Structures are given as C-alpha cells and as structure tokens.
mmCIF file of C-alpha atoms in Angstrom:
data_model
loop_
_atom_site.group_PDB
_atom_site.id
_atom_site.type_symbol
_atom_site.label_atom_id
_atom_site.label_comp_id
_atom_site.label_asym_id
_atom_site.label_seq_id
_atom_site.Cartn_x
_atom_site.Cartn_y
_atom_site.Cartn_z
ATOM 1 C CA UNK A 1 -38.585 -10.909 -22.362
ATOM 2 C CA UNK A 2 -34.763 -12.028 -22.735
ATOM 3 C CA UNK A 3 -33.610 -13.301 -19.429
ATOM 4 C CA UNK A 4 -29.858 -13.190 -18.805
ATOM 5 C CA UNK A 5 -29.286 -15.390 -15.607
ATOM 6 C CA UNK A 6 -25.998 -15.118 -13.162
ATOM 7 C CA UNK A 7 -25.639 -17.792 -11.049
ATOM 8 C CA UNK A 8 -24.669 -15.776 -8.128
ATOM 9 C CA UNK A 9 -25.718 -12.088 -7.077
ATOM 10 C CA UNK A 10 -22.466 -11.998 -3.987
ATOM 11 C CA UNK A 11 -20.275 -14.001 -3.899
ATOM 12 C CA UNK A 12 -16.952 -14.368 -1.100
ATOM 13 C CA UNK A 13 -13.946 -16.988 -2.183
ATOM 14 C CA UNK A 14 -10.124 -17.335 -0.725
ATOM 15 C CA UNK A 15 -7.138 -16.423 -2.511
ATOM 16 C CA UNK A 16 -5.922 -19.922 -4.864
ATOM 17 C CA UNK A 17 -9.734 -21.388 -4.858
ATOM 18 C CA UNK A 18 -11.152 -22.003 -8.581
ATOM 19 C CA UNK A 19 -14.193 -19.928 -9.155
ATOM 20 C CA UNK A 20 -16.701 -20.679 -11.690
ATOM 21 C CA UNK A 21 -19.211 -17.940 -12.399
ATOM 22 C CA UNK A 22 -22.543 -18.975 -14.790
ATOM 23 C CA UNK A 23 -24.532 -17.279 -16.869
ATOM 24 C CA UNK A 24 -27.732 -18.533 -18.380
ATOM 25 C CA UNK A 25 -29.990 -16.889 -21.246
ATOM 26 C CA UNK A 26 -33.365 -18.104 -22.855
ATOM 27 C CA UNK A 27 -33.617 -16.410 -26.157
ATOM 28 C CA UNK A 28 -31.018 -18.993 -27.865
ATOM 29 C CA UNK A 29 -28.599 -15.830 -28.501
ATOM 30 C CA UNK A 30 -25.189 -16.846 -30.303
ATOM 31 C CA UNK A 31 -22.917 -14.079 -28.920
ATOM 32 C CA UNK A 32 -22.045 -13.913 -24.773
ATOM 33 C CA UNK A 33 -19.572 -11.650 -23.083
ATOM 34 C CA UNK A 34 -17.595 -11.893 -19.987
ATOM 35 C CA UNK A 35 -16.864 -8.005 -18.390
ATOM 36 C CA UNK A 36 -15.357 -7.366 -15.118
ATOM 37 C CA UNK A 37 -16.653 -3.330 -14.322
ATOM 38 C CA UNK A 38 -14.391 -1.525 -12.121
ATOM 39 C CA UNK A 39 -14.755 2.534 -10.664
ATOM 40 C CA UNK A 40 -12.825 4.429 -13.132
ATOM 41 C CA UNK A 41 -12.274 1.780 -15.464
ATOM 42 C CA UNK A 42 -15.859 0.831 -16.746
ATOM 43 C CA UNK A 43 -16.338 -2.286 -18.493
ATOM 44 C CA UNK A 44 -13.560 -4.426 -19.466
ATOM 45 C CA UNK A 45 -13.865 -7.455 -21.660
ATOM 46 C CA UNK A 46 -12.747 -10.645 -20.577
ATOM 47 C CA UNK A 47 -13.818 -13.135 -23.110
ATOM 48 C CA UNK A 48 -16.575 -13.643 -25.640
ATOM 49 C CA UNK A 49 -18.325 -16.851 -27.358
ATOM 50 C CA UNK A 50 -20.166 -16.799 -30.763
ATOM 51 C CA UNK A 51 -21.098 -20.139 -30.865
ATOM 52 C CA UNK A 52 -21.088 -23.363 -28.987
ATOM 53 C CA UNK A 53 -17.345 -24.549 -28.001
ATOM 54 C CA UNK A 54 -15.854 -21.116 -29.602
ATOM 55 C CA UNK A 55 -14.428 -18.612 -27.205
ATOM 56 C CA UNK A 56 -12.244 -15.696 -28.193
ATOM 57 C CA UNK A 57 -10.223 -13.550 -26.144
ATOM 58 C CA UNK A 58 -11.076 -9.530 -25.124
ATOM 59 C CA UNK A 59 -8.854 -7.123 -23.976
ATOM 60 C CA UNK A 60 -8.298 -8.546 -20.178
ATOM 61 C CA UNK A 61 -7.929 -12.414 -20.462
ATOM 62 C CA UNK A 62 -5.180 -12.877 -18.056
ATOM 63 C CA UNK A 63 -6.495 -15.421 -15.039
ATOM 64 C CA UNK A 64 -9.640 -16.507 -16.325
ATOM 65 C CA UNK A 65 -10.644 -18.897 -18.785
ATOM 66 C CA UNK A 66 -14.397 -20.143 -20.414
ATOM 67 C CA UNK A 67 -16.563 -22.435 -21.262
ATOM 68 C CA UNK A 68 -19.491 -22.831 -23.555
ATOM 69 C CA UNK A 69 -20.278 -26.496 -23.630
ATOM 70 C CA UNK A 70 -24.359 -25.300 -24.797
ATOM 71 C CA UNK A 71 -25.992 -22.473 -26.136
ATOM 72 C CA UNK A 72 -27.669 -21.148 -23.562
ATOM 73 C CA UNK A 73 -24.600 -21.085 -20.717
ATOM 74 C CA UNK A 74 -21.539 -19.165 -20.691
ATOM 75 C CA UNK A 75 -19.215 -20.141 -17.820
ATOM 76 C CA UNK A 76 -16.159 -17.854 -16.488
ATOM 77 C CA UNK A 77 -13.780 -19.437 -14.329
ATOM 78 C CA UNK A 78 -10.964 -18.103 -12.051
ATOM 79 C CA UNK A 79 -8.208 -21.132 -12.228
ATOM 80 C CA UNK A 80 -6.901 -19.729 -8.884
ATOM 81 C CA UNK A 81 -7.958 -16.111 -7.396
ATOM 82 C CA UNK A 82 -6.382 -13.384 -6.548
ATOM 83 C CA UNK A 83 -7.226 -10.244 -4.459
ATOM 84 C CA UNK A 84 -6.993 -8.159 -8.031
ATOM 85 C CA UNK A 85 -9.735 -9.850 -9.093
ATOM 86 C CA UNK A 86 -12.318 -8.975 -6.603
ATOM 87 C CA UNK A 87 -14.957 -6.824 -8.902
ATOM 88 C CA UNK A 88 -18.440 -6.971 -10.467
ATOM 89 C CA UNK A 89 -18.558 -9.589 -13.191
ATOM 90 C CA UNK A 90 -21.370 -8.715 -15.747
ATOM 91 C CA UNK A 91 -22.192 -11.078 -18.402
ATOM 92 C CA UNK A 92 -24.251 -10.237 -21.584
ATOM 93 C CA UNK A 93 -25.975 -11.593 -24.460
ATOM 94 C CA UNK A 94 -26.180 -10.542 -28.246
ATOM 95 C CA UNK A 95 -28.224 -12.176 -31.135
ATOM 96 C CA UNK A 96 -25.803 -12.401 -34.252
ATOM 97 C CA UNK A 97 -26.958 -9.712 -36.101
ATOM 98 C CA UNK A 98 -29.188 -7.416 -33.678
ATOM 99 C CA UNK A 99 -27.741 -4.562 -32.268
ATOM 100 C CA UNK A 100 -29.052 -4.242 -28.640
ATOM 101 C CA UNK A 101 -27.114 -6.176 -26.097
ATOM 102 C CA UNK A 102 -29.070 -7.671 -22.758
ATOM 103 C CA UNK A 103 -27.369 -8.070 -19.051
ATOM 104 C CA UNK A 104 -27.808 -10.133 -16.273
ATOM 105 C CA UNK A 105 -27.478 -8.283 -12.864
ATOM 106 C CA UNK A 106 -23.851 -8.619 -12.337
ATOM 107 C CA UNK A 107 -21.864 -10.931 -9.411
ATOM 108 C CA UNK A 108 -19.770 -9.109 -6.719
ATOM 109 C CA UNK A 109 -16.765 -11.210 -6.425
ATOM 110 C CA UNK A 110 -14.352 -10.594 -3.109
ATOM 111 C CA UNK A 111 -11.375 -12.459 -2.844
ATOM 112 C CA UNK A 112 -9.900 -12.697 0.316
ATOM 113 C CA UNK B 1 -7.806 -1.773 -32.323
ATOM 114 C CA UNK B 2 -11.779 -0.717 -31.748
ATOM 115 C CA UNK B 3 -12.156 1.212 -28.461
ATOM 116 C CA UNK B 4 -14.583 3.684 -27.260
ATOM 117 C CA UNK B 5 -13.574 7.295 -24.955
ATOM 118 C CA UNK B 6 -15.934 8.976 -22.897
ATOM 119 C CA UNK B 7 -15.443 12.092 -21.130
ATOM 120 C CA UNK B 8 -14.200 11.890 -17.849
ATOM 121 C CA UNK B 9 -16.428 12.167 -14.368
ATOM 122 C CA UNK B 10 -17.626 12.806 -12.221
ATOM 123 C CA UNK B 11 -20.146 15.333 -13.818
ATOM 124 C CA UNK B 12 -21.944 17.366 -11.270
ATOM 125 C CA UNK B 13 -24.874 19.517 -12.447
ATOM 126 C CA UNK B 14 -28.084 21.475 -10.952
ATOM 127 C CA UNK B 15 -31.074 20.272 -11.712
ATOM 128 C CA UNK B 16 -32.929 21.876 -15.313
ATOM 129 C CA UNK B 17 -29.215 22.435 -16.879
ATOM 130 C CA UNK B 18 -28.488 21.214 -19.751
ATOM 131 C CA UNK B 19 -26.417 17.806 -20.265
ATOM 132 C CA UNK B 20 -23.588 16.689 -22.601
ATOM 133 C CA UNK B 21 -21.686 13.731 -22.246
ATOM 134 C CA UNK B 22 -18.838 13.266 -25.278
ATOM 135 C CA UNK B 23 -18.397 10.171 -26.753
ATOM 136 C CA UNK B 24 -15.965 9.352 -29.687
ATOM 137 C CA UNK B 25 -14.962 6.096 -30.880
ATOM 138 C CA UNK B 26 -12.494 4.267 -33.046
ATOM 139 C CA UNK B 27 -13.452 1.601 -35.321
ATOM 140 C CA UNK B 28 -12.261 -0.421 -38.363
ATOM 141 C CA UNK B 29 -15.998 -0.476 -39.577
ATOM 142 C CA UNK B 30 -19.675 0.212 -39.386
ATOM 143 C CA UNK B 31 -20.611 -0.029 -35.681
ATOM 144 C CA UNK B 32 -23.881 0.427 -34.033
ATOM 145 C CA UNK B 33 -23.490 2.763 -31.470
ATOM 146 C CA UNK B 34 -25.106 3.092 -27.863
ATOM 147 C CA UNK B 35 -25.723 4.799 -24.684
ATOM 148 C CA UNK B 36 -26.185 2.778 -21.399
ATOM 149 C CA UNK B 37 -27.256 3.939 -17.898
ATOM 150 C CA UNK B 38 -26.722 2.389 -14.715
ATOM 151 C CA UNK B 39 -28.761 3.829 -11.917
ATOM 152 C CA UNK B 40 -27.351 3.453 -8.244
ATOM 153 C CA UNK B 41 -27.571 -0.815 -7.104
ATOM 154 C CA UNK B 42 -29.134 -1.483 -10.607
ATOM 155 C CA UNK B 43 -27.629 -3.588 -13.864
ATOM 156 C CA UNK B 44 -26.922 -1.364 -17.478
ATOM 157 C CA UNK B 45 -29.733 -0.411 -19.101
ATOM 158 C CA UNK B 46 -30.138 0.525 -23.216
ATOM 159 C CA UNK B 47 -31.018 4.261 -22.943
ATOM 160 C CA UNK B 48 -30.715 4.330 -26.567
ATOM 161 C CA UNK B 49 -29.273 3.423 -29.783
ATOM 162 C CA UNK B 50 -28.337 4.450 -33.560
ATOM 163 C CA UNK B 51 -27.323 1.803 -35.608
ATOM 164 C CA UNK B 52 -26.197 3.910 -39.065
ATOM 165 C CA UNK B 53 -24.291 7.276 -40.035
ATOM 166 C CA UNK B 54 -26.667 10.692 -39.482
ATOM 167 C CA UNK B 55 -29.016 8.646 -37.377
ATOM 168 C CA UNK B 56 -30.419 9.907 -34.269
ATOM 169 C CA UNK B 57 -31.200 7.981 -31.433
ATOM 170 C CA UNK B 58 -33.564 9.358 -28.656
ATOM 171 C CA UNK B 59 -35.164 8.417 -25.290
ATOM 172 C CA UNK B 60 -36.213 9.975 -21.830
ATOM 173 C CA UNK B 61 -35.297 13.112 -23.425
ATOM 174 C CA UNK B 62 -32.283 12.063 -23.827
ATOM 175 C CA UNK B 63 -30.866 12.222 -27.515
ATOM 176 C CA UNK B 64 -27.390 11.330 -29.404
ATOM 177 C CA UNK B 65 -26.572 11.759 -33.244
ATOM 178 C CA UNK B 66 -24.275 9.125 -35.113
ATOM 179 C CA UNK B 67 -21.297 11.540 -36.726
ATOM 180 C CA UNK B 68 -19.477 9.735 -39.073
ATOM 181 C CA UNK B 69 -17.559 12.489 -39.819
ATOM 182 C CA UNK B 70 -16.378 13.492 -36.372
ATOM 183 C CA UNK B 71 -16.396 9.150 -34.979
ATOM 184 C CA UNK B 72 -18.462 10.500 -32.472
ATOM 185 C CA UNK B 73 -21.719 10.085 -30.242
ATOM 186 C CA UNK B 74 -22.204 12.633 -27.350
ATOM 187 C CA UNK B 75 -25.565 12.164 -25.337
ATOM 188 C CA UNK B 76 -27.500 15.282 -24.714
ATOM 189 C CA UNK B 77 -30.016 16.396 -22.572
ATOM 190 C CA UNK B 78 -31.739 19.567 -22.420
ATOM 191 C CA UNK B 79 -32.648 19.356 -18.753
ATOM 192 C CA UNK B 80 -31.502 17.321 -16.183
ATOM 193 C CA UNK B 81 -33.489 16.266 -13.318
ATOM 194 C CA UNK B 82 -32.221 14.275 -10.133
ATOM 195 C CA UNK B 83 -33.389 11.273 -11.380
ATOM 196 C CA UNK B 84 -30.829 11.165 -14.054
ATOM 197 C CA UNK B 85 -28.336 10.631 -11.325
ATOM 198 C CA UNK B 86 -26.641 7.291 -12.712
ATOM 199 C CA UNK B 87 -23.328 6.124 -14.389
ATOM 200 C CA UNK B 88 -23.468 6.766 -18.318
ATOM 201 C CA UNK B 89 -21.742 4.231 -21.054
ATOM 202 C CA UNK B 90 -21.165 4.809 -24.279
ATOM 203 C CA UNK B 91 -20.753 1.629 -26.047
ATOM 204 C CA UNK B 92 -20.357 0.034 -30.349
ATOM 205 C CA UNK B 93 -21.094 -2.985 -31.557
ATOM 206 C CA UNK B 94 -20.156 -4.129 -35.166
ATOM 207 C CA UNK B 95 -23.031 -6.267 -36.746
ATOM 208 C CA UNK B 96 -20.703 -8.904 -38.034
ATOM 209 C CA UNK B 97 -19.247 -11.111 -34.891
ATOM 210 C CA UNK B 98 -21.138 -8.999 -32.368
ATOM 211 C CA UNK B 99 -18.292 -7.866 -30.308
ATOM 212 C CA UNK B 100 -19.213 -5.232 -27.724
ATOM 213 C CA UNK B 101 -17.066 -2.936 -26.841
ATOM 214 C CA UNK B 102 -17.865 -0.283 -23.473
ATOM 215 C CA UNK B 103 -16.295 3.494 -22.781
ATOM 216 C CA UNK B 104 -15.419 3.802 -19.222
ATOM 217 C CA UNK B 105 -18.664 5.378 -18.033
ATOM 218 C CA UNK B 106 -18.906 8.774 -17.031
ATOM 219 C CA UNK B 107 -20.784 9.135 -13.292
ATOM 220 C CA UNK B 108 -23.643 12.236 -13.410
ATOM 221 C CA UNK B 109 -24.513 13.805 -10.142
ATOM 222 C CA UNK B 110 -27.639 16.324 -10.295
ATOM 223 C CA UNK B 111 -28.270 18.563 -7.513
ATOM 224 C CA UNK B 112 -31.518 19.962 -6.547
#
C-alpha cells in the first residue's frame, strides 16, 4: 500500500513564526501537491513538485514556499503566519503517468 | 486555465432517492477525471475514476460517465443511503505533468 505521511495531524503556531509542514511517501512517486481545503472553497493548490529540486506554482502561492531536497519528502513552509492561513493542509502524491492520486490525512493548522 | 465546477451544497436528500451531483470541467487537453469522497473526520478517498472519453466509471453504486461532448462528469446514484453522508469532489488530472486539479466539493446530507 502507498503511504502518504504528514508530519503533523494538529498543529497550533503564533502569528510571524515559520512553519514547516512534511510530507513523506514510500512508493518513489515523482509528482506531490501542496492543498490548503477550506468550507466552501474545497481544495486549493498551493504548489506542486515533479521531480527532485523542481517546484511549480498552483493557483494560491502567496505566503508559502517548498522544498523537495529528495524524492520521497515534500516540505511546505509558512515564512511567517498569518491568522488567514489557519486551515487543513492536505498533501498528495501522483506517479508520472498513473491517474489515481493518494493523500495523507491532512494537518489542522491554527494560527493564533 | 484548467479548473473544475461542481454544483453547489449543501445537498440534503431522504434516504432511497436518487443522487446527482454535476460536474463540468475546463481543460486544454485529455484529462482523467475523478470523484472523491470525504466522510465526516476522514482524509479523500478515490470513489472512482474514468480516464478516457465515453468511459464509465463505477463504484458503491455510485457511477459517472466521461462526456466529451458536454466537458462534463456528474456522479449518480440511484439510491442514497445515510451512509453516503460525506463531502463529494470532483477532480482531473492530465497524464502529462500530473497536475491535479479539485472542484470545490459539494457536502451530501441523507436523512432517514
């Protein structure tokens, strides 16, 4: 079985900390999303990686920024939070050229 | 750009009616096309998928056809049951570059 990993299932910062959220996966999968999912909004892409050191931006990039320094991890990371960015952070994995997508269990970010 | 609209929620049925959820999409290509479920505390789930024009994707009773023609996807059921409560996504993919891209869910209540 693919297993996506977040690093964090809850997790409660202060407004201006840096927050890095992980994500780990075991299949050696090229393609991993960042989505925030909000009520009324669904999910919203933040950024996506096909490859090692290659990130591209989605439709929400604004106060975050990545890093995929191997494979198998996907990093998101709020340079400062902000109260607006208190949501559910899902990350998901893709093999380049299947078509079914896998999730890890999401991390409930408050900023406060 | 590629995006994905879903009907709008909440959806509140009784149980044993009959389900549809619309889905259309826009896209410069050939996406695969998907429905997701989230059940209440739970991560997304693949409820199922169709991955080419005319092709019919079913599961749980659940069923969606890939219309070309139309850009569209709408999940069906013939009979709902309380246990289909849950948050439905429609979502593409494109095979080439793997970028996944999510409706905004549409929430389905069923009533005893």
């Amino acid at each position: 079985d693919v297993k996506v990993t977040q690093s964090s299932r809850y997790l409660v910062k202060r407004t201006g900390e840096k927050v890095f959220l992980e994500c780990v996966q075991d299949m050696d999968h090229e393609n991993m999303f960042w989505y925030r999912q909000d009520p009324g909004l669904g999910l919203r892409l933040i950024y996506f990686s096909y490859d090692v050191k290659m990130k591209e931006k989605g439709d929400i990039p604004e106060g975050y920024s990545v890093s995929r320094e191997k494979k198998e991890r996907f990093s998101l990371i709020l340079e400062s939070a902000s109260t607006n960015q208190t949501s559910m952070y899902l990350c998901a994995t893709i093999k380049q050229g299947a078509s079914e997508a896998f999730f890890g269990q999401g991390t409930r970010l408050t900023v406060v | 750009g590629d995006s994905v609209t879903q009907m709008e929620g909440p959806v509140t049925l009784s149980e044993e009616a009959f389900l549809t959820i619309n889905c259309t999409y826009t896209a410069t290509g050939y996406p695969s096309l998907f429905w997701y479920v989230q059940y209440p505390g739970e991560g997304l789930q693949l409820l199922l998928k169709a991955t080419k024009a005319d092709d019919k994707g079913s599961n749980k009773g659940f069923e969606a056809t890939y219309r070309k023609e139309t850009t569209s996807f709408h999940l069906e059921k013939g009979s709902v049951q309380v246990s289909d409560s849950a948050v439905y996504f429609c979502a593409l993919i494109f095979f080439q570059g793997g970028k996944l891209i999510f409706g905004q869910g549409t929430e389905l209540s069923v009533k005893p």
